[in-house]
JSON list of C-alpha atoms in Angstrom, two decimals:
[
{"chain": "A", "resi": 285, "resn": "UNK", "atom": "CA", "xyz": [126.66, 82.61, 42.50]},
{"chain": "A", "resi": 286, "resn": "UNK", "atom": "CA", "xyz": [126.42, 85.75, 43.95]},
{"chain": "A", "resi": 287, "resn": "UNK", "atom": "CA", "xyz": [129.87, 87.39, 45.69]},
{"chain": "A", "resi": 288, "resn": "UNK", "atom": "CA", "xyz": [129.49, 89.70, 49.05]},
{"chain": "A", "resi": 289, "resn": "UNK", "atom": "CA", "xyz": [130.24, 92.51, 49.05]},
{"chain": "A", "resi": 290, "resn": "UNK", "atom": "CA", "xyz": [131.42, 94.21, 51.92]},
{"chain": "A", "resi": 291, "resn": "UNK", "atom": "CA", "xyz": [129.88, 97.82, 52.99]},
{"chain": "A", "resi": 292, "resn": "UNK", "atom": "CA", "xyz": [132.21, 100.71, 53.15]},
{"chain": "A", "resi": 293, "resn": "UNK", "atom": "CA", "xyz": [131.57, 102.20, 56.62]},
{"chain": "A", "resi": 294, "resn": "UNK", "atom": "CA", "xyz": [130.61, 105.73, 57.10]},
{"chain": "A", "resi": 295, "resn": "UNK", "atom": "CA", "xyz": [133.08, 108.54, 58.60]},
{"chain": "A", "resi": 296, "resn": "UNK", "atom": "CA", "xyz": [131.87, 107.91, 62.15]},
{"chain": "A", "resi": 297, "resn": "UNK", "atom": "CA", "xyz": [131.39, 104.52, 62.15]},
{"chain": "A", "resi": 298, "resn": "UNK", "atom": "CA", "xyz": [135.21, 104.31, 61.10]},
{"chain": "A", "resi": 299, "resn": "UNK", "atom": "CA", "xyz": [136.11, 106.35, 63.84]},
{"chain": "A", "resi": 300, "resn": "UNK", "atom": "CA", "xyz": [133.49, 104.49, 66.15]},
{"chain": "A", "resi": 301, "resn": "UNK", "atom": "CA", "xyz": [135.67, 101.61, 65.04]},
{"chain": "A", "resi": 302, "resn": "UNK", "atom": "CA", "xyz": [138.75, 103.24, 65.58]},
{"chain": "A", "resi": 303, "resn": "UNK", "atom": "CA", "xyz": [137.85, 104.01, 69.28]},
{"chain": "A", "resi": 304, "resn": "UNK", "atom": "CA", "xyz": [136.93, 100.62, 69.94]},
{"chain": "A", "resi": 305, "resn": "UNK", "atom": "CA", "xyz": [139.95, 99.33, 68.83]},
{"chain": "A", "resi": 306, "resn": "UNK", "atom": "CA", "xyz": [141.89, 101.63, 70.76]},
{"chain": "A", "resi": 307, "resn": "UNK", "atom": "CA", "xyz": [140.30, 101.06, 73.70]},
{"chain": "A", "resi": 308, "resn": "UNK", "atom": "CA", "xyz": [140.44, 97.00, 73.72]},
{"chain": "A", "resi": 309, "resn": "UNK", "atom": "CA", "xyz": [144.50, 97.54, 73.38]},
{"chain": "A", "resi": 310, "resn": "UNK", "atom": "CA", "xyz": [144.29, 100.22, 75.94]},
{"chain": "A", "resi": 311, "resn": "UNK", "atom": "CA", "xyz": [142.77, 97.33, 78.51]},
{"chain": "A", "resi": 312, "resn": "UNK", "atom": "CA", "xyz": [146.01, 95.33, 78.05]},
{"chain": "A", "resi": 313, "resn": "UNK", "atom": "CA", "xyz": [148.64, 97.79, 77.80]},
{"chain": "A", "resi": 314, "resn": "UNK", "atom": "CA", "xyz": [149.11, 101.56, 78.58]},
{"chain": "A", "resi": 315, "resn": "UNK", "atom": "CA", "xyz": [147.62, 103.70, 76.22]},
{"chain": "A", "resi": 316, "resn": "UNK", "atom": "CA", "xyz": [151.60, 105.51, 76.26]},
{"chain": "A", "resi": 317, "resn": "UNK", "atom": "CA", "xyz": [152.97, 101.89, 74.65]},
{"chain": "A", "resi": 318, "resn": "UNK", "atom": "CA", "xyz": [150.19, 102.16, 71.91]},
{"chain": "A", "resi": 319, "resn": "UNK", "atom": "CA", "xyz": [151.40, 103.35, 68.67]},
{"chain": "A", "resi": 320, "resn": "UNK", "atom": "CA", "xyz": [148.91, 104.50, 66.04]},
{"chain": "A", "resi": 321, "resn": "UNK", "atom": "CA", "xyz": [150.48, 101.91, 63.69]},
{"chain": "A", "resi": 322, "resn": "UNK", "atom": "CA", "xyz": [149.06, 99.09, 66.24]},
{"chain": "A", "resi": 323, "resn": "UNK", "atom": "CA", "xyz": [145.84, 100.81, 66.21]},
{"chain": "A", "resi": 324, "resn": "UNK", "atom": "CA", "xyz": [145.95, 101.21, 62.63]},
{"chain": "A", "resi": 325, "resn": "UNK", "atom": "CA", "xyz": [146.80, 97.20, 61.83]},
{"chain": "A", "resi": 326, "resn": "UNK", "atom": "CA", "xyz": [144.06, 95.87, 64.60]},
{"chain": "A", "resi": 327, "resn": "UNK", "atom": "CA", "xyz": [141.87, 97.98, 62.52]},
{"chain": "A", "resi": 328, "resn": "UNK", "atom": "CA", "xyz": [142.65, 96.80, 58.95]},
{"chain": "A", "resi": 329, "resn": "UNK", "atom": "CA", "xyz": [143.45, 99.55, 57.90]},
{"chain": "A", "resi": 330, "resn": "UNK", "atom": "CA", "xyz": [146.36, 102.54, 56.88]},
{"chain": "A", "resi": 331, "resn": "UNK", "atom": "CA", "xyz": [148.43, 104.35, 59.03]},
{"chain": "A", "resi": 332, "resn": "UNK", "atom": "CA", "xyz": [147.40, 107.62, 56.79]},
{"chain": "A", "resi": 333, "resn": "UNK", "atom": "CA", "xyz": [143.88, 106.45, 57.46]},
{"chain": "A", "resi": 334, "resn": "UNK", "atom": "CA", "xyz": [144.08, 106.83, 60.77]},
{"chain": "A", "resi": 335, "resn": "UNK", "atom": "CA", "xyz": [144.86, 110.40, 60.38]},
{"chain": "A", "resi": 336, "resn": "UNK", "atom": "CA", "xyz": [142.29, 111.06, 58.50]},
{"chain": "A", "resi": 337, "resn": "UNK", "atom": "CA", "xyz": [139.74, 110.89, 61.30]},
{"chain": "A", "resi": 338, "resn": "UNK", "atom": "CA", "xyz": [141.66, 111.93, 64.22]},
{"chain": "A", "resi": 339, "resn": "UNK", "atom": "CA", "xyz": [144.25, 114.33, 63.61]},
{"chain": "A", "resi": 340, "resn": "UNK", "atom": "CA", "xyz": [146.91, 112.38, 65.94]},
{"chain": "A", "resi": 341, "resn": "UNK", "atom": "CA", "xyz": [146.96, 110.32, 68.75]},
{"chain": "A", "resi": 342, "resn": "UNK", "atom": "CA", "xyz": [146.17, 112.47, 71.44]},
{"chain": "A", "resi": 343, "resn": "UNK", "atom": "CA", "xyz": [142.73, 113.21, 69.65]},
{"chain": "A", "resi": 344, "resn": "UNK", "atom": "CA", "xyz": [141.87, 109.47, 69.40]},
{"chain": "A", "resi": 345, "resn": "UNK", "atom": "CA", "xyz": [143.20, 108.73, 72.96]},
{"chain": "A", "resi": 346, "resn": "UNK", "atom": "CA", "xyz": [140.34, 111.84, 73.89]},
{"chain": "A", "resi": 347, "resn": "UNK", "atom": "CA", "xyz": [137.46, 110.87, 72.35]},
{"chain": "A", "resi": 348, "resn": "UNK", "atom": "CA", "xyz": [138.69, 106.65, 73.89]},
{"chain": "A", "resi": 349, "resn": "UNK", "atom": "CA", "xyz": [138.74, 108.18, 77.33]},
{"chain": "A", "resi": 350, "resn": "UNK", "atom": "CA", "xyz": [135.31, 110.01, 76.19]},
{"chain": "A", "resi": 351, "resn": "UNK", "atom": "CA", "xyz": [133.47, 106.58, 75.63]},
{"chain": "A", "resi": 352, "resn": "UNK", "atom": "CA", "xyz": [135.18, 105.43, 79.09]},
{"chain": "A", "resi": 353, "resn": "UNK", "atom": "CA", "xyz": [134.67, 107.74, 81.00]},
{"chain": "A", "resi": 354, "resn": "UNK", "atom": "CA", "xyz": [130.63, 106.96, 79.84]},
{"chain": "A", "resi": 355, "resn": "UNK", "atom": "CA", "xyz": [130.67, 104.22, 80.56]},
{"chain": "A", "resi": 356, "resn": "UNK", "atom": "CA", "xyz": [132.24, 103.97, 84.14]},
{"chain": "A", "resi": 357, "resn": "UNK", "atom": "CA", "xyz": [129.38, 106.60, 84.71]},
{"chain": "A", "resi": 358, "resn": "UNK", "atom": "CA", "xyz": [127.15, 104.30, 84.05]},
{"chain": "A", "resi": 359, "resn": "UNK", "atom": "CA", "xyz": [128.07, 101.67, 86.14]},
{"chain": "A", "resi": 360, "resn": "UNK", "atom": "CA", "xyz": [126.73, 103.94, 89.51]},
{"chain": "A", "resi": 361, "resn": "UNK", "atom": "CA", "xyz": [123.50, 103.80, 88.26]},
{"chain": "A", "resi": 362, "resn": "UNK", "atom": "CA", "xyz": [121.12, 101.38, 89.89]},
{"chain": "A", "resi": 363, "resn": "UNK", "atom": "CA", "xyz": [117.54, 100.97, 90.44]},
{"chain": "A", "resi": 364, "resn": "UNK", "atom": "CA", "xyz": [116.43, 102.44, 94.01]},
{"chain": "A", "resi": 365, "resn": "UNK", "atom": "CA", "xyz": [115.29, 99.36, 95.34]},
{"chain": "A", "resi": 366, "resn": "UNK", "atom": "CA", "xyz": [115.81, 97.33, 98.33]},
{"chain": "A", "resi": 367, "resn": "UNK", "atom": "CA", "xyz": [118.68, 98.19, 101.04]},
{"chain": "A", "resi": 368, "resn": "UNK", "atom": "CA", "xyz": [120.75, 100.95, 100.50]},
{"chain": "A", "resi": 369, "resn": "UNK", "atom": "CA", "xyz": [123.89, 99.03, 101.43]},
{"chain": "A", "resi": 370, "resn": "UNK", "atom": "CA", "xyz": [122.76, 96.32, 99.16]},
{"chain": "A", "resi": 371, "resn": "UNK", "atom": "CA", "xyz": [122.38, 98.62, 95.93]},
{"chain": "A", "resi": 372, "resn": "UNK", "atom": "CA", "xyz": [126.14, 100.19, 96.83]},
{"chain": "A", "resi": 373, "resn": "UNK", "atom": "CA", "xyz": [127.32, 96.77, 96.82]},
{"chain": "A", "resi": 374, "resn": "UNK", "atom": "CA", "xyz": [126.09, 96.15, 93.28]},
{"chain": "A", "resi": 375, "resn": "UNK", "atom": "CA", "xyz": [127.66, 99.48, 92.30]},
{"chain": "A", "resi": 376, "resn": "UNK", "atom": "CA", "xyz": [131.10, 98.47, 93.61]},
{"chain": "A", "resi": 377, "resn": "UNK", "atom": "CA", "xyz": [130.80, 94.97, 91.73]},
{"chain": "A", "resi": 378, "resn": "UNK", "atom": "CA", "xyz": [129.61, 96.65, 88.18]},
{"chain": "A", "resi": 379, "resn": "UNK", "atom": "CA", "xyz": [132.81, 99.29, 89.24]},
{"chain": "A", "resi": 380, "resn": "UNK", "atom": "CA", "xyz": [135.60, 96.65, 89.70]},
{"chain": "A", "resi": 381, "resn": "UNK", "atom": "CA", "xyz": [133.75, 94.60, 86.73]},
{"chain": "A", "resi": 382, "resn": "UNK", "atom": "CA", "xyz": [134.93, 97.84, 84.81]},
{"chain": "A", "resi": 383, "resn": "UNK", "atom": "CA", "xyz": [138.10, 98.08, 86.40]},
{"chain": "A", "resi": 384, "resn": "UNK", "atom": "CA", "xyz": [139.03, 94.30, 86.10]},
{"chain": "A", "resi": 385, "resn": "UNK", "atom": "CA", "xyz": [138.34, 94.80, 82.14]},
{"chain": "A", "resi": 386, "resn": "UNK", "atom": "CA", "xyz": [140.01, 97.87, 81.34]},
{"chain": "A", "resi": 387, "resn": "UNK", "atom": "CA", "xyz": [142.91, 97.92, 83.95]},
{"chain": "A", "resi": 388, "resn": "UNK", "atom": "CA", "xyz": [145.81, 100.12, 82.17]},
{"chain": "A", "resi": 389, "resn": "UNK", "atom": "CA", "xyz": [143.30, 101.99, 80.66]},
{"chain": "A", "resi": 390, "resn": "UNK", "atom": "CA", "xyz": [141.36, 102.75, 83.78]},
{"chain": "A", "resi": 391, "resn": "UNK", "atom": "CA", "xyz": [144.96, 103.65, 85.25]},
{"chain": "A", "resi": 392, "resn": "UNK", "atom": "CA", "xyz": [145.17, 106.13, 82.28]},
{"chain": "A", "resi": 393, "resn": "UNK", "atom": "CA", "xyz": [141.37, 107.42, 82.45]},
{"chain": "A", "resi": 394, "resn": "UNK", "atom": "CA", "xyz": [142.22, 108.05, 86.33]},
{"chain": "A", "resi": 395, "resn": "UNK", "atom": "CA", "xyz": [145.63, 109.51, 85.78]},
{"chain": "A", "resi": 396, "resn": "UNK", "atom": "CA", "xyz": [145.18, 111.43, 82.62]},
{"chain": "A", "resi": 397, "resn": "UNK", "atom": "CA", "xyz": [147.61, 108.93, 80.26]},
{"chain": "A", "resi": 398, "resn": "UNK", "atom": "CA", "xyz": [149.04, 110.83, 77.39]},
{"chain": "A", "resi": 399, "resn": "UNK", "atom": "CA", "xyz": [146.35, 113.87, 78.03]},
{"chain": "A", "resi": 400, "resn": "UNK", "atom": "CA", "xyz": [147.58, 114.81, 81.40]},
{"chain": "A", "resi": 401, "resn": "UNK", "atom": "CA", "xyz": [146.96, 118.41, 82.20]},
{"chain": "A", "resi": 402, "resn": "UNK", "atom": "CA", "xyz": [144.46, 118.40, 78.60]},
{"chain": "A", "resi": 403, "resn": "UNK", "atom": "CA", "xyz": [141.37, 119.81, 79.33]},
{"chain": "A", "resi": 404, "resn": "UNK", "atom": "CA", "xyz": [139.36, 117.19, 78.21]},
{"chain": "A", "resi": 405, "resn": "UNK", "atom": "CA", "xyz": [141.15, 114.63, 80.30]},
{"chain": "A", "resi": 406, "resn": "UNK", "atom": "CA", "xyz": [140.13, 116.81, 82.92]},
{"chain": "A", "resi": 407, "resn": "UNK", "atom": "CA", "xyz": [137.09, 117.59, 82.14]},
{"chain": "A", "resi": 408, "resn": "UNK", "atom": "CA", "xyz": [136.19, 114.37, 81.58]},
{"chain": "A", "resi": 409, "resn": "UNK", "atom": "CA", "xyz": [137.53, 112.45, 84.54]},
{"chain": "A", "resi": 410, "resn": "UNK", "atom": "CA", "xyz": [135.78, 115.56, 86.51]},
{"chain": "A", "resi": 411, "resn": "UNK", "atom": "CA", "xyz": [132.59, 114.80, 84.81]},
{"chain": "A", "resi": 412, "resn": "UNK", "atom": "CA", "xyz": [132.60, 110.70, 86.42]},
{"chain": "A", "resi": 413, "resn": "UNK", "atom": "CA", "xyz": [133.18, 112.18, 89.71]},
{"chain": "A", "resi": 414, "resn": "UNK", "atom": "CA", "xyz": [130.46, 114.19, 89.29]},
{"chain": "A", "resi": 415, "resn": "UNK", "atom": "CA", "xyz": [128.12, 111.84, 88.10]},
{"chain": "A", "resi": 416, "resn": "UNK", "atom": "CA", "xyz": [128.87, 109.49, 90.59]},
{"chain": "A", "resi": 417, "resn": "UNK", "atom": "CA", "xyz": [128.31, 111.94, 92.97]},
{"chain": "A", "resi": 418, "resn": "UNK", "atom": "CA", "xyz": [125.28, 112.53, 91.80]},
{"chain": "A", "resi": 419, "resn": "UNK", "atom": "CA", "xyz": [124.12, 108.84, 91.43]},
{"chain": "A", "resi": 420, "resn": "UNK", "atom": "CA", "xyz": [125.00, 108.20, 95.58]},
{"chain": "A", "resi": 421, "resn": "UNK", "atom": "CA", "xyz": [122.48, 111.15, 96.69]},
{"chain": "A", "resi": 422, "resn": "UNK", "atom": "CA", "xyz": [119.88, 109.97, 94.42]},
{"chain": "A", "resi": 423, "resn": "UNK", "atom": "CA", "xyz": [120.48, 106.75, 96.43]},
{"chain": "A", "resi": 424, "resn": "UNK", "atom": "CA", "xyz": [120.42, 108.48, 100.04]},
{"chain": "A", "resi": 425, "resn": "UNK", "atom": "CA", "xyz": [117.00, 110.31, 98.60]},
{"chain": "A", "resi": 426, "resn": "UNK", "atom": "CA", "xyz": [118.84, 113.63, 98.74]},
{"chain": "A", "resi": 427, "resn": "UNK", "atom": "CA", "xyz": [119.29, 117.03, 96.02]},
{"chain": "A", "resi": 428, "resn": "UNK", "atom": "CA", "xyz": [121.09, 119.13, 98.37]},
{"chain": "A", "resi": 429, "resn": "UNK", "atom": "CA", "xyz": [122.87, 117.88, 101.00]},
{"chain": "A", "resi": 430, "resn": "UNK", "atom": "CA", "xyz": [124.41, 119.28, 104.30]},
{"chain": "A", "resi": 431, "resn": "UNK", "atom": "CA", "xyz": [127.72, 120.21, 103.89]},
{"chain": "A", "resi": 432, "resn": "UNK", "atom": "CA", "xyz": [129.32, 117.64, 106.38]},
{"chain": "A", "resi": 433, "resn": "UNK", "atom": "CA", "xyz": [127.80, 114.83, 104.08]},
{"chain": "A", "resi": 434, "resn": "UNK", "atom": "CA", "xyz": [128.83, 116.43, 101.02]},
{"chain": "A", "resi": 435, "resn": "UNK", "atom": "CA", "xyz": [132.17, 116.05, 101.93]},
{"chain": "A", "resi": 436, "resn": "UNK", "atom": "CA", "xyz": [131.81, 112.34, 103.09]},
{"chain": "A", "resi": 437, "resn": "UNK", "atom": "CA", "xyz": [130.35, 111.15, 99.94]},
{"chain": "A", "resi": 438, "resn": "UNK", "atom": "CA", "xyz": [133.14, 113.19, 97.89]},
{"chain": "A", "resi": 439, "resn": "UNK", "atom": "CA", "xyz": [135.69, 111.40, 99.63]},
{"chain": "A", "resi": 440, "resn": "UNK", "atom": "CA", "xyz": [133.77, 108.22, 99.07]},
{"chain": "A", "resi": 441, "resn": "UNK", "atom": "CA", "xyz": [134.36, 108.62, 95.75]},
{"chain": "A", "resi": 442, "resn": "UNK", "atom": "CA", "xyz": [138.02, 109.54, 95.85]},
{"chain": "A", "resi": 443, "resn": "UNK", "atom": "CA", "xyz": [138.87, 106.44, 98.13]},
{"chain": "A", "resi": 444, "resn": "UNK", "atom": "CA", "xyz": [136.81, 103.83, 95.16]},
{"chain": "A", "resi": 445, "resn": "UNK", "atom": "CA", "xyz": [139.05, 105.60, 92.78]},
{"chain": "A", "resi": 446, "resn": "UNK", "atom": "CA", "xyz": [142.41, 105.12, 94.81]},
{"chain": "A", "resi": 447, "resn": "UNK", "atom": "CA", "xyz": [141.58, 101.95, 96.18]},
{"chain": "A", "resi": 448, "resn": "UNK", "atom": "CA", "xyz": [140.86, 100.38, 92.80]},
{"chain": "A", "resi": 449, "resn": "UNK", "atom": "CA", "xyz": [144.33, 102.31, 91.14]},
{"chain": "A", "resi": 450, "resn": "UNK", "atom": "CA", "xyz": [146.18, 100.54, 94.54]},
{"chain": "A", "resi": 451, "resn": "UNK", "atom": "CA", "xyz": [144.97, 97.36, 93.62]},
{"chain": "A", "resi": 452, "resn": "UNK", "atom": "CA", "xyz": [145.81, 97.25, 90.23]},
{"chain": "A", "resi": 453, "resn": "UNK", "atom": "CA", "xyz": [149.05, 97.08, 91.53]},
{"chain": "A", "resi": 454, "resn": "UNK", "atom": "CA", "xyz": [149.12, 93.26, 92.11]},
{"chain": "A", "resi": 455, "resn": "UNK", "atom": "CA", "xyz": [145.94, 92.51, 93.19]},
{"chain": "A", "resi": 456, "resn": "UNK", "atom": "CA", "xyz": [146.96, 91.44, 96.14]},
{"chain": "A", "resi": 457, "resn": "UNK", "atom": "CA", "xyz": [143.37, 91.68, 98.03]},
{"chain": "A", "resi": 458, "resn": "UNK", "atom": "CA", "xyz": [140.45, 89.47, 96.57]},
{"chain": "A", "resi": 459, "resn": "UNK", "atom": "CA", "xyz": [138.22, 92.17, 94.68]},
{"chain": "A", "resi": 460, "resn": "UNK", "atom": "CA", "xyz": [135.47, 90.80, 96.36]},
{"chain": "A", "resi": 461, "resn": "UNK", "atom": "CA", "xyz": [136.30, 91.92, 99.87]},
{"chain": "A", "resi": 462, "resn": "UNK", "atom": "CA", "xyz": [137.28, 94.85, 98.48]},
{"chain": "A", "resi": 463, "resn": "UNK", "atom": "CA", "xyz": [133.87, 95.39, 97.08]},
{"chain": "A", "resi": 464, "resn": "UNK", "atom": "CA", "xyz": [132.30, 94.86, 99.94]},
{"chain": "A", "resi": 465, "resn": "UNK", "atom": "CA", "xyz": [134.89, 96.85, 102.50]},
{"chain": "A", "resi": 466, "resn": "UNK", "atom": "CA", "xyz": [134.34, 100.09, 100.16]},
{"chain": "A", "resi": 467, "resn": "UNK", "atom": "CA", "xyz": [130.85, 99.63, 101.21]},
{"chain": "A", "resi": 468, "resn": "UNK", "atom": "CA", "xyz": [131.41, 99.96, 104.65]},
{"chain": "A", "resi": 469, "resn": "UNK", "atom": "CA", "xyz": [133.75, 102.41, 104.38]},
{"chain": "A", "resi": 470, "resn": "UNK", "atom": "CA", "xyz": [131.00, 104.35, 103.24]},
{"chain": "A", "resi": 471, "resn": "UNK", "atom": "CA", "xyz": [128.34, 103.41, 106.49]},
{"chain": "A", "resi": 472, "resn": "UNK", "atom": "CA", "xyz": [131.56, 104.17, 108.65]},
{"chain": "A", "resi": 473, "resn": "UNK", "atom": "CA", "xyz": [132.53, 107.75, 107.02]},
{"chain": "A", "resi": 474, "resn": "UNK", "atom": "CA", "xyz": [128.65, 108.37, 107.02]},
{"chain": "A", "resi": 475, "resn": "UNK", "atom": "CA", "xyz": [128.02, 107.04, 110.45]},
{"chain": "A", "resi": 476, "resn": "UNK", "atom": "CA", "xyz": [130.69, 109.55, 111.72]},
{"chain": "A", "resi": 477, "resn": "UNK", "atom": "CA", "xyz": [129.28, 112.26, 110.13]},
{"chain": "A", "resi": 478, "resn": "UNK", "atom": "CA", "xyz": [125.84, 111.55, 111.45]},
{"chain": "A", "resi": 479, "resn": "UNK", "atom": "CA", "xyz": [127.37, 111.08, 115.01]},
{"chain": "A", "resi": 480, "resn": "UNK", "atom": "CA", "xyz": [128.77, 115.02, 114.50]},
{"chain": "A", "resi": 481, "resn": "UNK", "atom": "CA", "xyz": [126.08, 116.51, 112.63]},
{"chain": "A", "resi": 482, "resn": "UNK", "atom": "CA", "xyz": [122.18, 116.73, 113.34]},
{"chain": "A", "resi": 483, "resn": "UNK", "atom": "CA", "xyz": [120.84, 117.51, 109.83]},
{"chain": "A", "resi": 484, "resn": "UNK", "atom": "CA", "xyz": [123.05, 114.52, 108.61]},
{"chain": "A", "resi": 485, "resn": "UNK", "atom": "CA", "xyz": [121.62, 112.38, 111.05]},
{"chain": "A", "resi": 486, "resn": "UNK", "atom": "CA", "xyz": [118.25, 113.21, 110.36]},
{"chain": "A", "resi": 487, "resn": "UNK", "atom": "CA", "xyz": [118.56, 112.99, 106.67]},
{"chain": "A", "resi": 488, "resn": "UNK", "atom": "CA", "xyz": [120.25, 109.14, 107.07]},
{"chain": "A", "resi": 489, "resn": "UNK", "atom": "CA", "xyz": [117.87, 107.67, 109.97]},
{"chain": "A", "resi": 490, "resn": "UNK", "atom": "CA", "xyz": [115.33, 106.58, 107.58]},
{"chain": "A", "resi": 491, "resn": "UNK", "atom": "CA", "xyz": [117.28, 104.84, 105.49]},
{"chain": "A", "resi": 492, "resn": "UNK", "atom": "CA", "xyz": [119.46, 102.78, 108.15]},
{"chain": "A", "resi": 493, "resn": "UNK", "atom": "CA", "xyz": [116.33, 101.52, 109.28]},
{"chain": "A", "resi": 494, "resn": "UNK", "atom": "CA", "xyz": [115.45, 100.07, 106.71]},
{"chain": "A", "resi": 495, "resn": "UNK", "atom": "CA", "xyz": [119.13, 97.96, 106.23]},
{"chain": "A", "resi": 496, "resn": "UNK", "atom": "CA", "xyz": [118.78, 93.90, 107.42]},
{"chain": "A", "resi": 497, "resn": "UNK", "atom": "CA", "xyz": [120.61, 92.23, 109.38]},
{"chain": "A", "resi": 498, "resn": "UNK", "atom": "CA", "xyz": [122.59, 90.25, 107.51]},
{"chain": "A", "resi": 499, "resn": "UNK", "atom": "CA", "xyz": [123.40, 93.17, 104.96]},
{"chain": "A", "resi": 500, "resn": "UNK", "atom": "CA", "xyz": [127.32, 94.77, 104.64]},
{"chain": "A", "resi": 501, "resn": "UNK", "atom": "CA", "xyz": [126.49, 97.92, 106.96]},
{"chain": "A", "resi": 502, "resn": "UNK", "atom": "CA", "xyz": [125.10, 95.20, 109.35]},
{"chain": "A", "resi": 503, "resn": "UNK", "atom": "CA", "xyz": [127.98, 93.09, 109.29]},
{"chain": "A", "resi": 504, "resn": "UNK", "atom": "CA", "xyz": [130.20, 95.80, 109.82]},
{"chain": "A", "resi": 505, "resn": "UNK", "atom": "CA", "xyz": [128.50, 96.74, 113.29]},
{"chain": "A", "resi": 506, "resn": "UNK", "atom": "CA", "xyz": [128.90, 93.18, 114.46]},
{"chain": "A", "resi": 507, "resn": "UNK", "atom": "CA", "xyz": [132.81, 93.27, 113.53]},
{"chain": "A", "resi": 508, "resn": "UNK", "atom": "CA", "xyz": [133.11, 96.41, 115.19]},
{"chain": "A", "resi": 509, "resn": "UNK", "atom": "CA", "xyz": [131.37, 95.30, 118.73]},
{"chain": "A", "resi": 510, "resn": "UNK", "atom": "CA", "xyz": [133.59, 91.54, 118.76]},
{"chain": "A", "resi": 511, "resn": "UNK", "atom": "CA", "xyz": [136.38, 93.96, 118.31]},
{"chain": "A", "resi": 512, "resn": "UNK", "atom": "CA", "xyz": [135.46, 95.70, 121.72]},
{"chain": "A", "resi": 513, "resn": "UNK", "atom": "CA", "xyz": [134.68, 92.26, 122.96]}
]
């Protein structure tokens, strides 16, 4: 009879674990309540351990926010197929997927937790913006665009981020209309832009052509005309 024996992990797997940990308590409570000795005993192991690969908490709340911030990334990438309002849609459902799982923590990533005013908080919460940005123009087929848009889709990105922080706060609105509202906000912020800017207009023709009728940017012009109705 043979007995297991169980593998000793390397330095960064241990602090692979260690992150992991972190992070799954960070998704129930607020990464301030978290004390290392928590982290320490959901990871089997020492206190002292701990320590020994991140030099405090601060440094293991960084390189948690690190994988986060990752992986919220992520979540605005998305094959350019089909309808453009259709693809934002599936961003916005992958988003509050990632929101719904991690809620104080994505409170924390968004707010800077226990490494406000750090410079890798920033930098990191700087660099989802950023890729996000950079995800949506890929989507609208543009590298550089006018400066009216640039704004719109920046402040696309800033209401996502403060509408999903607002509802966290009791949930009150079904995520699901959510979801699809942050979509139109987007046609309606674009649409305006278009309306007051020719190379904006130009640039987003094409691609509103191409949106069915029974899609969200769609269903947002028939809401708006029964309104005038």
């Amino acid at each position: 009879m043979t007995t297991g024996v169980r593998r000793r992990l390397t330095v960064e797997e241990r602090r692979q674990q260690l992150i992991g940990v972190a992070l799954d308590l960070f998704a129930r409570r607020s990464p301030d309540e978290v004390s290392i000795d928590e982290i320490a005993s959901a990871a089997g192991i020492s206190r002292p351990l701990v320590y020994h690969y991140f030099p405090g908490k601060l440094s293991l709340y960084e390189a948690a926010l690190k994988r986060a911030a990752e992986d919220l990334a992520d979540r605005f990438r998305e094959p350019h197929e089909g309808p453009l309002g259709a693809r934002l849609l599936r961003v916005m459902r992958r988003y509050f997927d990632f929101v719904d799982d991690h809620g104080p923590g994505f409170s924390a990533l968004m707010r800077g937790g226990p490494a406000v005013g750090s410079s890798t908080a920033n930098a990191l919460i700087d660099s989802v913006r950023q890729a996000a940005y950079v995800q949506i123009l890929s989507h609208l087929r543009i590298e550089e665009p006018p400066a009216r848009l640039e704004l719109v889709v920046r402040s696309w990105i800033s209401l996502a981020e403060s509408t999903a922080l607002l509802w966290l706060d009791g949930r009150r609105v079904p995520r699901e209309e959510l979801e699809v509202q942050l979509v139109q906000d987007f046609a309606a912020l674009i649409a305006v832009a278009a309306a007051n800017d020719g190379p904006t207009a130009a640039l987003l023709k094409p691609l509103l052509r191409d949106e069915p009728g029974d899609g969200p940017f769609a269903d947002l012009v028939t809401r708006l005309v029964s309104l005038a109705a």
